[in-house]
C-alpha positions as a LaTeX table, in Angstrom:
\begin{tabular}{lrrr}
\hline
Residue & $x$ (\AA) & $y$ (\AA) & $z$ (\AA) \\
\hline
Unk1 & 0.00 & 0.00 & 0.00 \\
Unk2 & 1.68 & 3.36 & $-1.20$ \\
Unk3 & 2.73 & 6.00 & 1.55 \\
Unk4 & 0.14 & 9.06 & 2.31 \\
Unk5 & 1.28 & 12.04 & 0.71 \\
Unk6 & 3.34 & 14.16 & 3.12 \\
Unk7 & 1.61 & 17.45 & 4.28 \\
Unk8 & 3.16 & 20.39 & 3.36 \\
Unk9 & 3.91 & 22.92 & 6.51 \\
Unk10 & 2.56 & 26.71 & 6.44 \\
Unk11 & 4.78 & 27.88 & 8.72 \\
Unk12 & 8.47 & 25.32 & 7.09 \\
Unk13 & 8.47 & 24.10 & 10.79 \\
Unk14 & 7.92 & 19.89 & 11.08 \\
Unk15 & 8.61 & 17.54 & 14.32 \\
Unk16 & 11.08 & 14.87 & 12.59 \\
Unk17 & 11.13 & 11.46 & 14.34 \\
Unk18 & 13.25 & 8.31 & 12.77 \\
Unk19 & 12.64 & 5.10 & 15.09 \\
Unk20 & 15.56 & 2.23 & 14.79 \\
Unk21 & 14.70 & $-0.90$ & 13.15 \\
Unk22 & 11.69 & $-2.88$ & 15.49 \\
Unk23 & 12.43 & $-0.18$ & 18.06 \\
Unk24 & 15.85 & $-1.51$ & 18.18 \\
Unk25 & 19.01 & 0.93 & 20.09 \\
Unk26 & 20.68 & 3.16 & 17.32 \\
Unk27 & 22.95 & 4.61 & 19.93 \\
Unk28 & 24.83 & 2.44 & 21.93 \\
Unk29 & 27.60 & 4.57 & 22.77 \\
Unk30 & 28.54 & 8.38 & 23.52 \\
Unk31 & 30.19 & 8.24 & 20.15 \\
Unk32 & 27.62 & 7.22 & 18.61 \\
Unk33 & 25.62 & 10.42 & 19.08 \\
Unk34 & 28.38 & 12.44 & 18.11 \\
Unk35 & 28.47 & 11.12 & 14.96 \\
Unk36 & 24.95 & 11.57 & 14.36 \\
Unk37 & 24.94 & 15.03 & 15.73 \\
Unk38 & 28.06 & 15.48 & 13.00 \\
Unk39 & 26.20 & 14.48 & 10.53 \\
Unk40 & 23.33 & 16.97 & 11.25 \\
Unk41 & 25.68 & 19.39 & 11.71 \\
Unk42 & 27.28 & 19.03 & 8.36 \\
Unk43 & 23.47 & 18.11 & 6.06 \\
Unk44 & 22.15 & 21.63 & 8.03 \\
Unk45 & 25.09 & 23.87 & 7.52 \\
Unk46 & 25.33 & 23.01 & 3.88 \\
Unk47 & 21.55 & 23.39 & 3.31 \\
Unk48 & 19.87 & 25.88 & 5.74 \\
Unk49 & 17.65 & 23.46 & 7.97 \\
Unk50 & 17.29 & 24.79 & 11.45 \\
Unk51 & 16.92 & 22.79 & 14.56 \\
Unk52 & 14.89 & 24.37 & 16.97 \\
Unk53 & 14.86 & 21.26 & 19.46 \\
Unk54 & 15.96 & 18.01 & 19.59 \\
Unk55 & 16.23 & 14.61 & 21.89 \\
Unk56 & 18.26 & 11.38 & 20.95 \\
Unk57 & 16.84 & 8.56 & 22.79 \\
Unk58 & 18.54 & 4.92 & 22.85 \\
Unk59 & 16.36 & 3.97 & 19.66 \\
Unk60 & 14.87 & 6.90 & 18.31 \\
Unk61 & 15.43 & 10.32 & 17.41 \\
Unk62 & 12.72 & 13.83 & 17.78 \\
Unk63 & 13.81 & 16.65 & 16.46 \\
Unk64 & 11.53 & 20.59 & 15.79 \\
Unk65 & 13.08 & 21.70 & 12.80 \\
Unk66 & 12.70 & 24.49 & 9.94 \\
Unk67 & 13.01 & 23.33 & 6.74 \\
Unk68 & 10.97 & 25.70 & 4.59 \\
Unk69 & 9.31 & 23.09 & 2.16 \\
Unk70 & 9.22 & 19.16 & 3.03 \\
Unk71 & 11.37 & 18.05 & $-0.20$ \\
Unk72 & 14.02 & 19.67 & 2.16 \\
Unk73 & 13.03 & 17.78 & 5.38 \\
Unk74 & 13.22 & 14.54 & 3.17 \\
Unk75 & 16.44 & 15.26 & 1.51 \\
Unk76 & 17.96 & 16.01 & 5.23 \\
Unk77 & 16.23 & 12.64 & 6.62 \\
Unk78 & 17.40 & 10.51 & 3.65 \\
Unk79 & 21.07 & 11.84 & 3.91 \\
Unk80 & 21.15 & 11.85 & 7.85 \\
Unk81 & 19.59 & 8.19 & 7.94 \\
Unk82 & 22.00 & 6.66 & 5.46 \\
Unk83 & 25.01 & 8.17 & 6.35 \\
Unk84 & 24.49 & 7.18 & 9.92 \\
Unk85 & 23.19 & 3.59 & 9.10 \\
Unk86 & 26.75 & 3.11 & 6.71 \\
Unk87 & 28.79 & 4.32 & 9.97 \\
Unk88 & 26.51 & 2.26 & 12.52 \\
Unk89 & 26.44 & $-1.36$ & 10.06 \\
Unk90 & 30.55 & $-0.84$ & 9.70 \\
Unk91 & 31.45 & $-0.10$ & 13.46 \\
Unk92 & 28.92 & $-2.86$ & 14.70 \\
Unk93 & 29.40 & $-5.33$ & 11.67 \\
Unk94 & 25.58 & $-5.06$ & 11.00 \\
Unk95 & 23.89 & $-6.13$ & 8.18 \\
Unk96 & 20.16 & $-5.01$ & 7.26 \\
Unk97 & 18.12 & $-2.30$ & 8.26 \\
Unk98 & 19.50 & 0.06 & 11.32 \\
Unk99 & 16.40 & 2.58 & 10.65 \\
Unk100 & 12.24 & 1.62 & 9.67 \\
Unk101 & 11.24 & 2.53 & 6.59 \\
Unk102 & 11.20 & 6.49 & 6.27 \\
Unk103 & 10.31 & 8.65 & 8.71 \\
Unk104 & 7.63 & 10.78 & 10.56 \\
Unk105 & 6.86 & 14.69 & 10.42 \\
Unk106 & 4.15 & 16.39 & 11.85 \\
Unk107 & 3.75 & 19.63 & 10.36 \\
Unk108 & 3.69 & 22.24 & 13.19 \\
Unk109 & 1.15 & 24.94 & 11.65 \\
Unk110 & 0.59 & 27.87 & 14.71 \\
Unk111 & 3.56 & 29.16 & 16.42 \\
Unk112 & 2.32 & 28.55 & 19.97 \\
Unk113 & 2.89 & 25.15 & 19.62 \\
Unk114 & 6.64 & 25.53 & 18.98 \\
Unk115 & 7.17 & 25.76 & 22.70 \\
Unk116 & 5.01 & 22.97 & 23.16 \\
Unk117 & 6.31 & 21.01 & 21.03 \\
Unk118 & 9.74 & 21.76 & 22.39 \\
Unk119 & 8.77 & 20.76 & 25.93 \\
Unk120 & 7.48 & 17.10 & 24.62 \\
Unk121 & 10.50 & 16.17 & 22.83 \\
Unk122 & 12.76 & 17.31 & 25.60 \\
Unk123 & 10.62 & 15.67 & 28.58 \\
Unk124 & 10.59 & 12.60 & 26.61 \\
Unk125 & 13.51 & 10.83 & 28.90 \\
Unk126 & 11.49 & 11.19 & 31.15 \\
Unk127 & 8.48 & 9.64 & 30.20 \\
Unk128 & 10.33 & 6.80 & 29.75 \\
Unk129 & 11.40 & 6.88 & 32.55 \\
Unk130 & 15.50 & 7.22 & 31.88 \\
Unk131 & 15.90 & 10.47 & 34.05 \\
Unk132 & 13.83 & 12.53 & 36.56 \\
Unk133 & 14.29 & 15.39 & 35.23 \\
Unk134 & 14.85 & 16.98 & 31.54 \\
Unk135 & 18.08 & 18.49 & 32.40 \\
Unk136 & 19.56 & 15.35 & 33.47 \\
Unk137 & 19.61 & 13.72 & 29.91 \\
Unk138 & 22.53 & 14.74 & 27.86 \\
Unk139 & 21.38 & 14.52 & 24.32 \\
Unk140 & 18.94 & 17.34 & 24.01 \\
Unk141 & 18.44 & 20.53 & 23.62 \\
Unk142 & 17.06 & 21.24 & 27.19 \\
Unk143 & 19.88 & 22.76 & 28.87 \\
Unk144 & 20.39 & 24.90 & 25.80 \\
Unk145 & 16.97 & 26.68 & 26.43 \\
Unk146 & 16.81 & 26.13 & 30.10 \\
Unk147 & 20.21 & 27.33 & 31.16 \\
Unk148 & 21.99 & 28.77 & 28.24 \\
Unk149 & 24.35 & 26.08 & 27.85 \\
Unk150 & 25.82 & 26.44 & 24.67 \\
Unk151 & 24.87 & 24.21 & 21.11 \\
Unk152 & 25.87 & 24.67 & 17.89 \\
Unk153 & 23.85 & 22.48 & 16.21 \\
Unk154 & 20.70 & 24.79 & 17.36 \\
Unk155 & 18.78 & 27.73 & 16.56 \\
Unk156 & 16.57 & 30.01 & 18.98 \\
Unk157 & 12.88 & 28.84 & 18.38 \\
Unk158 & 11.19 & 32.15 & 17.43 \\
Unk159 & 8.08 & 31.02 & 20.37 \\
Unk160 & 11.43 & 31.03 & 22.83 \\
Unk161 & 12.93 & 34.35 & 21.79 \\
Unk162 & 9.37 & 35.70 & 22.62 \\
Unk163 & 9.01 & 34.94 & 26.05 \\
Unk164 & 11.52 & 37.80 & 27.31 \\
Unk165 & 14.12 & 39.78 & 25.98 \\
Unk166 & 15.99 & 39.17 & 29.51 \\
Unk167 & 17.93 & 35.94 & 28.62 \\
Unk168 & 17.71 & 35.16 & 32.20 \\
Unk169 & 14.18 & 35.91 & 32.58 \\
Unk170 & 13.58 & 34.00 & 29.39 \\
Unk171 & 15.84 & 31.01 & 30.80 \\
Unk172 & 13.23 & 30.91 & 34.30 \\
Unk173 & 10.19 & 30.99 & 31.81 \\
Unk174 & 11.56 & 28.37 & 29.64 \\
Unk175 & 11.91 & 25.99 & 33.04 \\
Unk176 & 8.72 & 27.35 & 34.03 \\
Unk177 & 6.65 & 25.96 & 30.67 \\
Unk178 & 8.51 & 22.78 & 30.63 \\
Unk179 & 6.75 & 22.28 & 34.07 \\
Unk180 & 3.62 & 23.24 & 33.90 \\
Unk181 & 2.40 & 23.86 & 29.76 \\
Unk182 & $-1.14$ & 22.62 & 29.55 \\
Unk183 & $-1.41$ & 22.94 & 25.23 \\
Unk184 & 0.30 & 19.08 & 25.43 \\
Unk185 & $-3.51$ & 17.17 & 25.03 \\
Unk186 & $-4.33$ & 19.58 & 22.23 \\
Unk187 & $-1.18$ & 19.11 & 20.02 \\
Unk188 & $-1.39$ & 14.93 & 21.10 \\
Unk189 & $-5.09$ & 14.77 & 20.04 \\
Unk190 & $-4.09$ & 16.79 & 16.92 \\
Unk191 & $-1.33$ & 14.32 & 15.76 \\
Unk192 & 1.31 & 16.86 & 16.28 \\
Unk193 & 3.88 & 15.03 & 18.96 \\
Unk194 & 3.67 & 11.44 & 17.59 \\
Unk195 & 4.63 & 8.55 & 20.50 \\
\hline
\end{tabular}
């Protein structure tokens, strides 16, 4: 049965997710995310995607990104899946599929849902229960909005930016939302977060 057509975002913004194989661990190893992050690094730099928020998990990845139109989107996915499954198949003499079949976007249509958005994928360690709290899991983009902490790989979500011009102020809002937002049933009964 052929794929559903891919909806087209208003706004460029999409929440990316790519699942390993049968929910299988793509990262195994500290290293590991590196070299995904390094391959993000180099698709984005070299083609204008923004990452507004992101969370590697042992066998999936959620990212908030900008791409503008979705050919982009599925251009970065396709290069950013491949390259990582060549690296992951050599280094843990794997053969067959390291990622399911494509990926999923949810197209992220009203700005307010940026920040809510943001706070699901970053809280998502610990709905699974890996950490108590969102600052305690190393491969997201929490501590970059929280705290200041500094990222390369990321861009100030517009929604963010518009919480303060203080960057301290905005920093104790940012914690604040992460808390206590109350959009999260809207977006999940809209389709917007995935699982």
């Amino acid at each position: 049965m052929p794929r559903k057509k891919r909806e087209e975002s208003p706004t460029g913004v999409y929440h990316w997710i790519v699942r390993g194989m049968n929910k299988r661990k793509i990262f195994h190893h500290g290293e590991d995310i590196v070299q995904f992050f390094s391959l993000m690094k180099e698709y984005q730099k070299e083609n204008g995607i923004l990452i507004y928020h992101y969370c590697l998990m042992t066998n999936h990845v959620h990212m908030l990104v900008w791409a503008g139109k979705m050919e982009l989107l599925s251009r970065f996915s396709h290069y950013v899946q491949r390259r990582y499954a060549y690296y992951y198949c050599k280094k843990y003499k794997w053969t067959g599929s390291v990622f399911q079949r494509g990926y999923k976007s949810f197209v992220i249509d009203r700005d307010e849902y940026l920040l809510e958005c943001g706070r699901y994928i970053e809280r998502n360690p610990v709905r699974a229960k890996m950490v108590k709290a969102p600052e305690e899991h190393e491969a997201s983009s929490y501590r970059y909005y929280a705290d200041g902490k500094s990222d390369d790989l990321l861009t100030p979500s517009p929604a963010y930016l518009g919480l303060s011009e203080d960057s301290k102020k905005r920093q104790e809002l940012y914690r604040k939302h992460v808390c206590e937002s109350r959009i999260y049933e809207e977006m999940k009964e809209r389709g917007l977060l995935g699982d």
